[in-house]
Coordinates of N, CA and C in Angstrom, one line a residue:
M728 N 32.0 -49.4 24.3 CA 31.7 -47.9 24.4 C 31.2 -47.3 23.1
K729 N 31.6 -47.9 22.0 CA 31.2 -47.3 20.7 C 29.7 -47.2 20.5
K730 N 29.0 -48.3 20.8 CA 27.6 -48.4 20.5 C 26.8 -47.3 21.3
P731 N 27.0 -47.2 22.6 CA 26.3 -46.1 23.4 C 26.6 -44.7 22.8
I732 N 27.9 -44.5 22.4 CA 28.2 -43.2 21.8 C 27.4 -42.9 20.5
R733 N 27.4 -44.0 19.7 CA 26.6 -43.9 18.4 C 25.1 -43.6 18.7
K734 N 24.6 -44.3 19.7 CA 23.1 -44.2 20.0 C 22.9 -42.7 20.5
L735 N 23.8 -42.3 21.4 CA 23.7 -40.9 21.9 C 23.7 -39.9 20.8
A736 N 24.6 -40.1 19.8 CA 24.7 -39.2 18.7 C 23.4 -39.2 17.9
V737 N 22.8 -40.4 17.6 CA 21.6 -40.4 16.9 C 20.4 -39.7 17.6
V738 N 20.4 -40.0 18.9 CA 19.3 -39.4 19.7 C 19.5 -37.9 19.7
A739 N 20.7 -37.4 19.9 CA 20.9 -35.9 19.9 C 20.6 -35.3 18.6
G740 N 21.0 -36.0 17.5 CA 20.7 -35.5 16.2 C 19.2 -35.4 15.9
G741 N 18.4 -36.4 16.4 CA 17.0 -36.4 16.2 C 16.3 -35.3 17.0
A742 N 16.8 -35.1 18.2 CA 16.3 -34.1 19.1 C 16.5 -32.7 18.5
S743 N 17.7 -32.5 17.9 CA 18.1 -31.2 17.3 C 17.1 -30.9 16.1
A744 N 16.9 -32.0 15.3 CA 16.0 -31.8 14.1 C 14.6 -31.5 14.5
A745 N 14.1 -32.2 15.6 CA 12.8 -31.9 16.1 C 12.7 -30.5 16.6
F746 N 13.7 -30.0 17.3 CA 13.7 -28.6 17.9 C 13.7 -27.6 16.7
A747 N 14.5 -27.9 15.7 CA 14.5 -27.0 14.5 C 13.2 -26.9 13.9
L748 N 12.5 -28.0 13.7 CA 11.1 -28.0 13.1 C 10.2 -27.2 14.0
A749 N 10.3 -27.3 15.3 CA 9.4 -26.7 16.2 C 9.6 -25.2 16.2
V750 N 10.8 -24.7 16.1 CA 11.0 -23.2 16.1 C 11.0 -22.6 14.8
S751 N 11.1 -23.4 13.7 CA 11.1 -22.8 12.3 C 9.6 -22.3 12.0
P752 N 9.4 -21.1 11.5 CA 8.1 -20.7 11.2 C 7.5 -21.5 10.0
A753 N 6.2 -21.8 10.0 CA 5.6 -22.5 8.9 C 5.5 -21.6 7.7
S754 N 5.7 -22.2 6.6 CA 5.6 -21.4 5.3 C 4.2 -20.9 5.1
A755 N 4.0 -19.6 5.0 CA 2.7 -19.1 4.8 C 2.2 -19.3 3.3
V756 N 1.0 -19.8 3.2 CA 0.5 -20.0 1.9 C -0.2 -18.7 1.4
P757 N 0.1 -18.1 0.3 CA -0.5 -16.8 -0.1 C -2.0 -17.0 -0.3
S758 N -2.8 -16.0 0.2 CA -4.2 -16.1 0.0 C -4.6 -16.0 -1.5
T759 N -5.6 -16.7 -1.9 CA -6.1 -16.6 -3.2 C -7.6 -16.3 -3.3
V760 N -8.2 -16.3 -2.1 CA -9.6 -15.9 -2.0 C -9.7 -14.7 -1.1
W761 N -10.3 -13.6 -1.7 CA -10.4 -12.4 -0.9 C -11.8 -12.0 -0.7
T762 N -12.2 -11.9 0.5 CA -13.6 -11.6 0.9 C -13.7 -10.2 1.4
V763 N -14.3 -9.3 0.7 CA -14.5 -7.9 1.1 C -15.9 -7.8 1.6
T764 N -16.1 -7.2 2.8 CA -17.5 -7.0 3.3 C -17.6 -5.5 3.7
P765 N -18.7 -4.9 3.3 CA -19.7 -5.4 2.4 C -19.2 -5.4 1.0
S766 N -19.8 -6.3 0.1 CA -19.3 -6.4 -1.3 C -20.5 -6.7 -2.2
P767 N -20.7 -5.9 -3.3 CA -19.8 -4.7 -3.6 C -20.2 -3.6 -2.7
A768 N -19.3 -2.6 -2.5 CA -19.4 -1.5 -1.6 C -19.0 -0.2 -2.2
S769 N -19.7 0.8 -1.9 CA -19.3 2.2 -2.3 C -18.5 2.7 -1.1
I770 N -17.2 3.1 -1.3 CA -16.3 3.4 -0.3 C -15.9 4.9 -0.4
T771 N -15.8 5.6 0.8 CA -15.3 6.9 0.9 C -14.0 6.8 1.7
A772 N -13.1 7.8 1.5 CA -11.8 7.8 2.2 C -11.5 9.2 2.5
V773 N -11.0 9.5 3.8 CA -10.6 10.8 4.2 C -9.2 10.6 4.9
N774 N -8.3 11.6 4.6 CA -7.0 11.4 5.2 C -7.0 11.6 6.7
S775 N -6.0 10.9 7.3 CA -5.8 11.0 8.8 C -4.3 11.4 8.9
G776 N -4.1 12.7 9.2 CA -2.7 13.2 9.1 C -2.3 13.7 7.7
N777 N -1.1 14.2 7.6 CA -0.7 14.7 6.3 C -0.4 13.7 5.3
I778 N -0.7 14.1 4.0 CA -0.3 13.3 2.9 C 0.9 14.0 2.2
V779 N 1.9 13.2 2.0 CA 3.2 13.8 1.5 C 3.7 13.1 0.3
L780 N 3.9 13.9 -0.8 CA 4.7 13.5 -2.0 C 6.0 14.1 -1.9
S781 N 7.1 13.3 -1.9 CA 8.4 13.9 -1.9 C 9.2 13.6 -3.2
V782 N 9.8 14.7 -3.8 CA 10.5 14.5 -5.0 C 11.9 15.2 -4.8
N783 N 13.0 14.4 -4.9 CA 14.3 15.0 -4.8 C 14.5 15.8 -3.5
G784 N 13.9 15.3 -2.4 CA 14.0 16.0 -1.1 C 13.0 17.1 -0.9
I785 N 12.2 17.4 -1.9 CA 11.2 18.5 -1.8 C 9.9 17.8 -1.4
A786 N 9.4 18.2 -0.2 CA 8.1 17.6 0.3 C 7.0 18.5 -0.1
M787 N 6.0 17.8 -0.7 CA 4.7 18.5 -1.1 C 3.6 17.9 -0.2
T788 N 3.2 18.8 0.7 CA 2.3 18.3 1.8 C 0.9 18.8 1.7
C789 N 0.0 17.8 1.9 CA -1.5 18.1 1.8 C -2.1 17.8 3.2
T790 N -2.7 18.8 3.8 CA -3.4 18.5 5.1 C -4.8 18.0 4.9
K791 N -5.3 18.1 3.7 CA -6.7 17.6 3.3 C -6.6 16.8 2.1
S792 N -7.2 15.6 2.1 CA -7.3 14.8 0.9 C -8.5 13.8 1.1
N793 N -9.2 13.5 0.1 CA -10.3 12.6 0.2 C -10.5 11.9 -1.1
G794 N -11.2 10.7 -1.1 CA -11.4 10.0 -2.3 C -12.7 9.1 -2.2
A795 N -13.0 8.5 -3.3 CA -14.2 7.6 -3.3 C -13.9 6.5 -4.3
G796 N -14.5 5.3 -4.0 CA -14.3 4.2 -4.9 C -15.2 3.0 -4.6
T797 N -14.8 1.9 -4.9 CA -15.6 0.7 -4.7 C -14.7 -0.5 -4.2
G798 N -15.3 -1.4 -3.5 CA -14.6 -2.6 -3.0 C -15.4 -3.8 -3.4
Q799 N -14.7 -4.9 -3.7 CA -15.4 -6.1 -4.1 C -14.6 -7.4 -3.8
S800 N -15.3 -8.5 -3.5 CA -14.6 -9.8 -3.3 C -14.1 -10.3 -4.6
T801 N -13.0 -11.0 -4.5 CA -12.4 -11.5 -5.8 C -11.5 -12.7 -5.5
T802 N -10.8 -13.2 -6.5 CA -9.9 -14.3 -6.3 C -8.6 -14.0 -7.0
G803 N -7.5 -14.7 -6.6 CA -6.2 -14.5 -7.3 C -5.2 -13.9 -6.3
N804 N -4.0 -13.8 -6.8 CA -2.9 -13.2 -6.0 C -1.8 -12.8 -7.0
P805 N -1.5 -11.5 -7.1 CA -2.2 -10.4 -6.5 C -3.6 -10.2 -7.0
A806 N -4.5 -9.6 -6.2 CA -5.9 -9.5 -6.5 C -6.4 -8.0 -6.3
T807 N -7.1 -7.5 -7.3 CA -7.7 -6.2 -7.1 C -9.0 -6.3 -6.3
V808 N -8.9 -5.8 -5.1 CA -10.0 -5.8 -4.2 C -10.8 -4.5 -4.1
G809 N -10.3 -3.5 -4.9 CA -11.0 -2.3 -4.9 C -10.5 -1.3 -5.9
T810 N -11.2 -0.3 -6.2 CA -10.7 0.8 -7.1 C -11.0 2.1 -6.4
I811 N -10.1 3.1 -6.7 CA -10.2 4.5 -6.3 C -10.7 5.2 -7.6
N812 N -11.9 5.6 -7.6 CA -12.5 6.2 -8.8 C -12.3 7.8 -8.8
S813 N -12.0 8.3 -7.7 CA -11.7 9.8 -7.6 C -10.9 10.0 -6.3
I814 N -10.0 11.0 -6.5 CA -9.2 11.4 -5.3 C -8.8 12.8 -5.5
A815 N -8.9 13.6 -4.4 CA -8.6 15.0 -4.4 C -7.5 15.3 -3.4
F816 N -6.6 16.2 -3.7 CA -5.6 16.6 -2.8 C -5.7 18.1 -2.6
G817 N -5.8 18.5 -1.3 CA -6.0 19.9 -0.9 C -7.5 20.2 -0.9
A818 N -7.9 21.4 -0.4 CA -9.3 21.8 -0.3 C -9.3 23.3 -0.2
T819 N -10.5 23.9 -0.4 CA -10.6 25.3 -0.4 C -10.1 25.8 1.0
G820 N -9.2 26.8 1.0 CA -8.6 27.3 2.2 C -7.5 26.4 2.8
A821 N -7.3 25.2 2.2 CA -6.2 24.4 2.7 C -5.5 23.7 1.5
P822 N -4.8 24.5 0.8 CA -4.1 24.0 -0.4 C -2.9 23.1 0.0
C823 N -2.4 22.3 -0.9 CA -1.2 21.5 -0.6 C 0.0 22.5 -0.8
T824 N 1.0 22.4 -0.1 CA 2.1 23.3 -0.1 C 3.5 22.7 -0.2
S825 N 4.5 23.5 -0.6 CA 5.8 23.0 -0.7 C 6.8 24.2 -0.6
L826 N 8.1 24.0 -0.6 CA 9.0 25.1 -0.6 C 9.0 25.9 -1.9
L827 N 8.5 25.2 -2.9 CA 8.4 25.9 -4.3 C 7.1 26.6 -4.5
G828 N 6.2 26.5 -3.5 CA 4.9 27.2 -3.6 C 3.7 26.2 -3.5
N829 N 2.5 26.7 -3.6 CA 1.3 25.8 -3.5 C 1.3 24.7 -4.6
V830 N 0.7 23.6 -4.3 CA 0.8 22.4 -5.2 C -0.6 22.1 -5.6
T831 N -0.8 21.8 -6.9 CA -2.1 21.3 -7.4 C -1.9 20.0 -8.0
T832 N -2.7 19.0 -7.6 CA -2.5 17.6 -8.1 C -3.9 17.2 -8.7
V833 N -3.8 16.7 -10.0 CA -5.0 16.2 -10.6 C -4.7 14.7 -11.0
A834 N -5.5 13.8 -10.4 CA -5.3 12.4 -10.6 C -6.1 11.9 -11.8
T835 N -5.4 11.0 -12.5 CA -6.1 10.2 -13.6 C -6.5 8.9 -13.0
T836 N -7.8 8.6 -12.8 CA -8.3 7.4 -12.2 C -9.0 6.5 -13.2
P837 N -9.3 5.3 -12.9 CA -9.2 4.7 -11.5 C -7.8 4.2 -11.2
W838 N -7.5 4.3 -9.8 CA -6.4 3.6 -9.3 C -6.9 2.3 -8.7
T839 N -6.0 1.3 -8.5 CA -6.5 0.1 -8.0 C -6.0 -0.2 -6.6
I840 N -6.7 -1.0 -5.8 CA -6.3 -1.4 -4.5 C -6.0 -2.9 -4.6
V841 N -4.7 -3.3 -4.5 CA -4.3 -4.6 -4.8 C -3.9 -5.3 -3.5
A842 N -4.4 -6.5 -3.3 CA -4.0 -7.3 -2.1 C -3.1 -8.4 -2.4
Q843 N -2.1 -8.6 -1.6 CA -1.1 -9.7 -1.8 C -0.9 -10.6 -0.6
D844 N -1.0 -10.1 0.6 CA -0.8 -10.9 1.8 C -1.7 -10.5 2.9
Y845 N -2.2 -11.6 3.6 CA -3.2 -11.3 4.7 C -2.7 -12.0 6.0
T846 N -2.7 -11.3 7.1 CA -2.4 -11.9 8.4 C -3.6 -11.9 9.3
A847 N -4.1 -13.1 9.5 CA -5.4 -13.2 10.2 C -5.3 -12.7 11.7
A848 N -4.1 -12.9 12.3 CA -4.0 -12.5 13.7 C -4.1 -11.0 13.9
T849 N -3.8 -10.3 12.9 CA -3.8 -8.8 13.0 C -4.9 -8.2 12.2
G850 N -5.4 -8.9 11.2 CA -6.4 -8.4 10.3 C -5.8 -7.4 9.4
V851 N -4.6 -7.6 9.0 CA -3.9 -6.6 8.2 C -3.6 -7.2 6.8
T852 N -3.9 -6.5 5.8 CA -3.6 -6.9 4.4 C -2.5 -6.1 3.8
K853 N -1.5 -6.7 3.3 CA -0.4 -6.0 2.6 C -0.6 -6.0 1.1
G854 N -0.3 -4.9 0.5 CA -0.5 -4.8 -1.0 C 0.0 -3.5 -1.5
Y855 N -0.7 -3.0 -2.5 CA -0.3 -1.7 -3.0 C -1.4 -1.0 -3.8
I856 N -1.2 0.3 -3.9 CA -2.1 1.1 -4.8 C -1.5 1.1 -6.2
G857 N -2.2 0.5 -7.1 CA -1.7 0.4 -8.5 C -2.3 1.4 -9.4
N858 N -1.7 1.5 -10.6 CA -2.2 2.4 -11.7 C -2.2 3.8 -11.3
V859 N -1.3 4.2 -10.4 CA -1.2 5.6 -9.9 C -0.8 6.5 -11.1
D860 N -1.5 7.5 -11.3 CA -1.2 8.5 -12.4 C -1.7 9.8 -12.0
A861 N -0.8 10.8 -11.9 CA -1.2 12.1 -11.5 C -0.3 13.2 -12.1
K862 N -1.0 14.3 -12.4 CA -0.3 15.5 -12.9 C -0.1 16.5 -11.7
V863 N 1.1 16.9 -11.4 CA 1.3 17.8 -10.3 C 1.9 19.2 -10.8
T864 N 1.3 20.2 -10.3 CA 1.7 21.6 -10.8 C 2.2 22.4 -9.5
V865 N 3.4 22.9 -9.7 CA 4.0 23.7 -8.6 C 4.5 25.0 -9.3
G866 N 3.8 26.1 -9.2 CA 4.2 27.3 -9.9 C 4.2 27.0 -11.4
A867 N 5.3 27.3 -12.1 CA 5.4 27.0 -13.6 C 5.8 25.5 -13.9
C868 N 6.2 24.8 -12.8 CA 6.6 23.4 -13.0 C 5.4 22.5 -13.0
V869 N 5.4 21.7 -14.1 CA 4.3 20.7 -14.2 C 5.0 19.3 -14.5
F870 N 4.6 18.3 -13.7 CA 5.2 17.0 -13.9 C 4.2 15.9 -13.7
R871 N 4.4 14.8 -14.3 CA 3.5 13.6 -14.2 C 4.2 12.5 -13.5
V872 N 3.5 11.9 -12.6 CA 4.0 10.8 -11.8 C 3.1 9.5 -12.1
T873 N 3.7 8.4 -12.3 CA 3.0 7.1 -12.5 C 3.7 6.0 -11.8
G874 N 3.0 4.9 -11.6 CA 3.5 3.7 -10.9 C 2.6 3.2 -9.9
K875 N 3.2 2.7 -8.8 CA 2.4 2.1 -7.7 C 2.9 2.6 -6.3
A876 N 2.2 2.3 -5.3 CA 2.7 2.7 -3.9 C 2.3 1.6 -2.9
S877 N 3.2 1.0 -2.3 CA 3.0 0.0 -1.3 C 2.2 0.5 -0.1
G878 N 1.4 -0.4 0.5 CA 0.6 0.0 1.7 C 0.0 -1.2 2.4
T879 N -0.6 -0.9 3.5 CA -1.3 -1.9 4.3 C -2.7 -1.4 4.6
Y880 N -3.6 -2.4 4.8 CA -5.0 -2.0 5.2 C -5.3 -2.8 6.5
T881 N -5.8 -2.1 7.5 CA -6.1 -2.7 8.8 C -7.6 -2.8 9.0
N882 N -8.2 -4.0 9.2 CA -9.6 -4.1 9.3 C -10.2 -3.4 10.5
S883 N -9.5 -3.4 11.6 CA -10.1 -2.9 12.9 C -10.3 -1.4 12.8
T884 N -9.5 -0.7 12.0 CA -9.5 0.8 12.0 C -10.0 1.3 10.6
G885 N -9.9 0.5 9.6 CA -10.3 1.0 8.2 C -9.2 1.9 7.7
A886 N -8.0 1.7 8.2 CA -6.9 2.6 7.8 C -6.1 2.0 6.7
L887 N -6.0 2.7 5.6 CA -5.1 2.4 4.5 C -3.9 3.2 4.6
A888 N -2.8 2.6 5.0 CA -1.5 3.4 5.2 C -0.6 3.2 4.0
V889 N -0.4 4.2 3.3 CA 0.4 4.2 2.1 C 1.8 4.6 2.4
N890 N 2.8 3.8 2.0 CA 4.2 4.2 2.3 C 5.0 3.6 1.1
S891 N 5.1 4.3 0.0 CA 5.7 3.8 -1.2 C 7.2 3.5 -1.0
L892 N 7.6 2.4 -1.6 CA 9.0 2.1 -1.6 C 9.8 2.9 -2.7
A893 N 11.1 3.1 -2.5 CA 11.9 3.8 -3.5 C 11.8 3.1 -4.8
G894 N 11.5 3.8 -5.9 CA 11.5 3.3 -7.2 C 10.1 2.8 -7.7
E895 N 9.1 2.8 -6.8 CA 7.8 2.4 -7.2 C 7.1 3.4 -8.1
L896 N 7.4 4.7 -7.8 CA 6.8 5.8 -8.6 C 7.9 6.5 -9.4
T897 N 7.5 7.0 -10.6 CA 8.5 7.6 -11.4 C 7.9 8.9 -12.1
V898 N 8.7 10.0 -12.1 CA 8.4 11.1 -12.9 C 8.6 10.8 -14.4
V899 N 7.5 10.7 -15.2 CA 7.6 10.3 -16.6 C 7.6 11.5 -17.5
S900 N 7.3 12.7 -17.1 CA 7.4 13.9 -17.9 C 7.5 15.1 -17.0
A901 N 8.1 16.2 -17.5 CA 8.3 17.4 -16.6 C 8.5 18.6 -17.6
T902 N 7.8 19.7 -17.2 CA 7.9 20.9 -18.0 C 8.2 22.1 -17.1
N903 N 9.3 22.8 -17.4 CA 9.7 24.0 -16.6 C 10.0 23.6 -15.2
C904 N 10.6 22.4 -15.0 CA 10.9 22.0 -13.6 C 12.4 22.0 -13.4
G905 N 13.2 22.1 -14.4 CA 14.7 22.1 -14.3 C 15.2 20.9 -13.5
S906 N 16.2 21.1 -12.7 CA 16.8 20.0 -11.9 C 16.0 19.7 -10.7
A907 N 15.1 20.5 -10.3 CA 14.3 20.3 -9.1 C 13.5 19.0 -9.2
V908 N 12.8 18.8 -10.4 CA 12.0 17.6 -10.7 C 12.4 17.1 -12.1
P909 N 13.4 16.4 -12.2 CA 13.8 15.9 -13.5 C 13.0 14.6 -13.9
V910 N 12.9 14.4 -15.2 CA 12.3 13.1 -15.7 C 13.2 12.0 -15.2
G911 N 12.5 10.9 -14.7 CA 13.2 9.8 -14.1 C 13.4 9.8 -12.6
A912 N 13.0 11.0 -12.0 CA 13.1 11.1 -10.5 C 12.1 10.1 -9.9
K913 N 12.4 9.6 -8.7 CA 11.7 8.6 -8.0 C 11.0 9.1 -6.8
P914 N 9.8 9.7 -6.9 CA 9.1 10.3 -5.7 C 8.7 9.2 -4.7
T915 N 8.4 9.6 -3.5 CA 7.8 8.7 -2.5 C 6.4 9.3 -2.1
F916 N 5.5 8.5 -1.8 CA 4.1 8.9 -1.5 C 3.8 8.3 -0.1
K917 N 3.5 9.1 0.9 CA 3.1 8.6 2.2 C 1.9 9.3 2.8
G918 N 1.1 8.5 3.5 CA -0.1 9.0 4.1 C -1.1 8.0 4.5
T919 N -2.0 8.3 5.3 CA -3.0 7.3 5.8 C -4.4 7.9 5.5
Y920 N -5.3 7.0 4.9 CA -6.7 7.3 4.7 C -7.6 6.3 5.5
L921 N -8.7 6.9 6.0 CA -9.6 6.1 6.7 C -10.8 5.8 5.8
F922 N -11.1 4.5 5.7 CA -12.2 4.0 4.7 C -13.5 3.8 5.5
K923 N -14.6 4.1 4.8 CA -15.9 3.8 5.3 C -16.8 3.3 4.1
A924 N -17.6 2.4 4.4 CA -18.7 2.0 3.4 C -20.0 2.3 4.1
G925 N -20.5 3.5 3.8 CA -21.7 4.0 4.5 C -21.2 4.3 5.9
S926 N -21.8 3.7 6.9 CA -21.5 3.9 8.3 C -20.6 2.8 8.9
V927 N -20.2 1.9 8.1 CA -19.4 0.7 8.6 C -18.0 0.8 8.0
I928 N -17.0 0.1 8.7 CA -15.7 0.0 8.2 C -15.6 -1.2 7.3
P929 N -15.2 -1.1 6.1 CA -15.1 -2.3 5.2 C -13.9 -3.2 5.7
K930 N -14.1 -4.5 5.5 CA -13.1 -5.5 5.9 C -12.6 -6.3 4.7
I931 N -11.3 -6.6 4.7 CA -10.7 -7.5 3.7 C -10.1 -8.7 4.4
V932 N -10.5 -9.9 4.0 CA -10.0 -11.1 4.6 C -9.5 -12.0 3.5
G933 N -8.3 -12.5 3.6 CA -7.7 -13.4 2.7 C -7.7 -14.8 3.2
S934 N -8.0 -15.8 2.3 CA -8.0 -17.2 2.7 C -7.6 -18.0 1.5
N935 N -7.7 -19.3 1.7 CA -7.4 -20.3 0.7 C -8.5 -21.3 0.5
P936 N -8.9 -21.7 -0.7 CA -10.0 -22.7 -0.8 C -9.7 -24.0 -0.1

């Protein structure tokens, strides 16, 4: 009786191992080749929905925002697949607002569009907006925010959805802001921009050589 039991145990163990390999997800290899089409490209961006910068629970909301930049194919990981050369928050007749009053934001550019992960099944690239640097004025309060903001880019829609993680952005200086916006505060930045390169939606595809 011992031999059949041993054989059964070996067979069962082998079957369990095979099942584990079948259901375990394959390790994704990070993309190192990034193909942007068209490339190089002049890109424009217009917000879709509100753009919101929140500091210490104070939401600063823009109903209008637009930008312009460039996109280009490149290699590496993380990899800079584009730059934002200009970005505006608010517009004539539609200023950015908050509980503290109207908000004026002046960006120091270029900001970078950095790719880190690509999912071919969905056409979505994960990464972040880097080199973020902006001076924000709310009444007498003036503060500067720097850092990065995580986001995703979807090829089918041209939507860059920015949703920064806590701690990615930091208030590095503040004047006349008191406890409302102290130095060291960690703002969040959320909003979606729709990208166009002329009349077409630019695409980002990650691959490996």
